[in-house]
Amino acid sequence: MGHQEVKVVLNASVFLAAMLLDEPKEVSDGAMRMLLDIDSGKVIAHVPDRFEDEVLGGLVEAISKGRPVSAIVFATFLHFWEKFRVHSRNTDWRAEEVFQAALRWRVSYYDAIYLVVAQKVGATYWTADKKLLRFLRQHRFHDLPASAWIGDYR
Amino acid sequence: MAKSKGKPRADDKALLAELDKRLASLQEGKGDWNEFWLWWDEHFAIKGKGILDGFLKQKELARGWDSKSKPKRKQS
Amino acid sequence: MAKSRGKTKADERKLLAELEDAKSEVTQMFEALRTGAISEDEFKQWWQARVAFKGRGFLRSMLERRELARGWDTKRSKSS
Amino acid sequence: MGQQIQAEKKAVVNASVFLTAILVDEPKEVRQGAFQLLQDIVAQKVTIHIPDRFEDEVLGGLVEAVTKGRPILATPTAIFSALQRFIRVATIHHRSIDWHAEEVLQAALRWRVSYYDALYLVVAQKVGATYWTADRKLLRFLQHHRFPDLPLMAWIGDYR
């Protein structure tokens, strides 16, 4: 129970990775550890409002592929959704700044939303996307927030 | 790879002012739309093949069904 | 539940009813873990049995789509 | 059929329609429809309704387009400002006010489309608009399945 606030930004793939049985253990374990820390209040999770669309979109996709997604999964999402600090478009982040950031960092607009939120709140961006991390590390853009692979979350 | 990036150039301002002027007169019923779109393409368009297809492909993947083949009848 | 293609309104209502029960189950389990009423292992067993679902390649396809939206192909590393 | 489409005063469009207008190498028929729609927006012959996510989608597509392709003259920022001239007059439907994540989720499962598709379709259904898209595969799928509560839909290449 440290009093220093640890801030994380996570994307939908990290959240869903904690629930997927067939993913590499280090990824789902890391994601699980993060969720438990968020639940206990050890870390504060910041997400853009679009996170909700991304998770629900991912679940729709899973269901349409015939995956057994139960009501518990939705309930788990709602449980965490209440704990997240949600950053709203036009209030906490602006389309224009995300657009400029995406062009500057040469990432997608989607990546940039999460990175911009992380930059604003001084959080680390945790992702399951190794390729993105490799790209960002290679290019060392000076104003990027800290980012890390979810498998390394301790 | 596009190098222009986000920073607005000085002539962007003039270009947008010209756009507003043209749109205003079209709204008043003056001017010709065909000519407008030719001008539009010379100034605001992006060259590159398959961009729309790439965009639609991502949307398609999110559907979970493959529209080329029939949706799988998977028993769970 | 899994085979939800072409759901009917009745299916949806059923899902919503299930959701209420599911919500209290989730709250209870997290609460139990926080207060030490159950161990982390017990919690994880519950998670694996009730929450986790099979979805081979699901994460990969999600990430691949994100990659497509970037426009750069990391395999061919088009760095200008 | 064409006349019915023409008489429709409300339209919901997705980002692909706006992107078509700036992609010079896309098929002429598709661009022609997109141009006509934009003209009608300026002339106030049609009211467009879009979810708040629309702008993100256009910007996302634009980032992708300038990375894969080459802007002819204007910078990406100016291209977006130009497109905004047409978005400005749209009625924007806001999340948690005009549409809710749960209803989009339910609609997506009911119509067997993605959450993203469902968002636009839900907005169209709510306002009684025709949904215009460049996505022929989606239209083919929905026309084939004929779900009873879907809004009207059409391919942007058919816009007159």
PDB file of C-alpha atoms in Angstrom, chain C residues 34-68:
ATOM      1  CA  ARG C  34      -9.203  -8.308  -1.178  1.00  0.00           C
ATOM      2  CA  THR C  35     -10.297  -9.251   2.325  1.00  0.00           C
ATOM      3  CA  GLY C  36      -8.343 -12.483   2.267  1.00  0.00           C
ATOM      4  CA  ALA C  37     -11.445 -14.687   2.494  1.00  0.00           C
ATOM      5  CA  ILE C  38     -10.067 -16.658  -0.447  1.00  0.00           C
ATOM      6  CA  SER C  39      -6.504 -17.168  -1.617  1.00  0.00           C
ATOM      7  CA  GLU C  40      -5.117 -15.849  -4.874  1.00  0.00           C
ATOM      8  CA  ASP C  41      -5.008 -19.433  -6.166  1.00  0.00           C
ATOM      9  CA  GLU C  42      -8.681 -19.926  -5.390  1.00  0.00           C
ATOM     10  CA  PHE C  43      -9.461 -16.669  -7.097  1.00  0.00           C
ATOM     11  CA  LYS C  44      -7.502 -17.676 -10.166  1.00  0.00           C
ATOM     12  CA  GLN C  45      -9.280 -21.005 -10.310  1.00  0.00           C
ATOM     13  CA  TRP C  46     -12.602 -19.209 -10.291  1.00  0.00           C
ATOM     14  CA  TRP C  47     -11.346 -16.814 -12.974  1.00  0.00           C
ATOM     15  CA  GLN C  48     -10.202 -19.651 -15.222  1.00  0.00           C
ATOM     16  CA  ALA C  49     -13.452 -21.530 -14.795  1.00  0.00           C
ATOM     17  CA  ARG C  50     -15.930 -18.677 -14.999  1.00  0.00           C
ATOM     18  CA  VAL C  51     -14.393 -15.676 -16.731  1.00  0.00           C
ATOM     19  CA  ALA C  52     -11.703 -16.892 -19.110  1.00  0.00           C
ATOM     20  CA  PHE C  53     -12.717 -18.090 -22.537  1.00  0.00           C
ATOM     21  CA  LYS C  54     -11.099 -19.839 -25.455  1.00  0.00           C
ATOM     22  CA  GLY C  55     -10.088 -17.671 -28.345  1.00  0.00           C
ATOM     23  CA  ARG C  56      -7.054 -18.938 -30.163  1.00  0.00           C
ATOM     24  CA  GLY C  57      -5.447 -16.265 -32.307  1.00  0.00           C
ATOM     25  CA  PHE C  58      -7.856 -13.643 -31.081  1.00  0.00           C
ATOM     26  CA  LEU C  59      -5.244 -11.310 -29.634  1.00  0.00           C
ATOM     27  CA  ARG C  60      -3.010 -11.723 -32.651  1.00  0.00           C
ATOM     28  CA  SER C  61      -5.762 -10.765 -35.050  1.00  0.00           C
ATOM     29  CA  MET C  62      -6.628  -7.734 -32.941  1.00  0.00           C
ATOM     30  CA  LEU C  63      -3.003  -6.588 -32.980  1.00  0.00           C
ATOM     31  CA  GLU C  64      -2.634  -7.282 -36.700  1.00  0.00           C
ATOM     32  CA  ARG C  65      -5.559  -5.046 -37.434  1.00  0.00           C
ATOM     33  CA  ARG C  66      -3.992  -2.263 -35.404  1.00  0.00           C
ATOM     34  CA  GLU C  67      -0.840  -2.768 -37.364  1.00  0.00           C
ATOM     35  CA  LEU C  68      -2.676  -2.399 -40.661  1.00  0.00           C
TER      36      LEU C  68
END
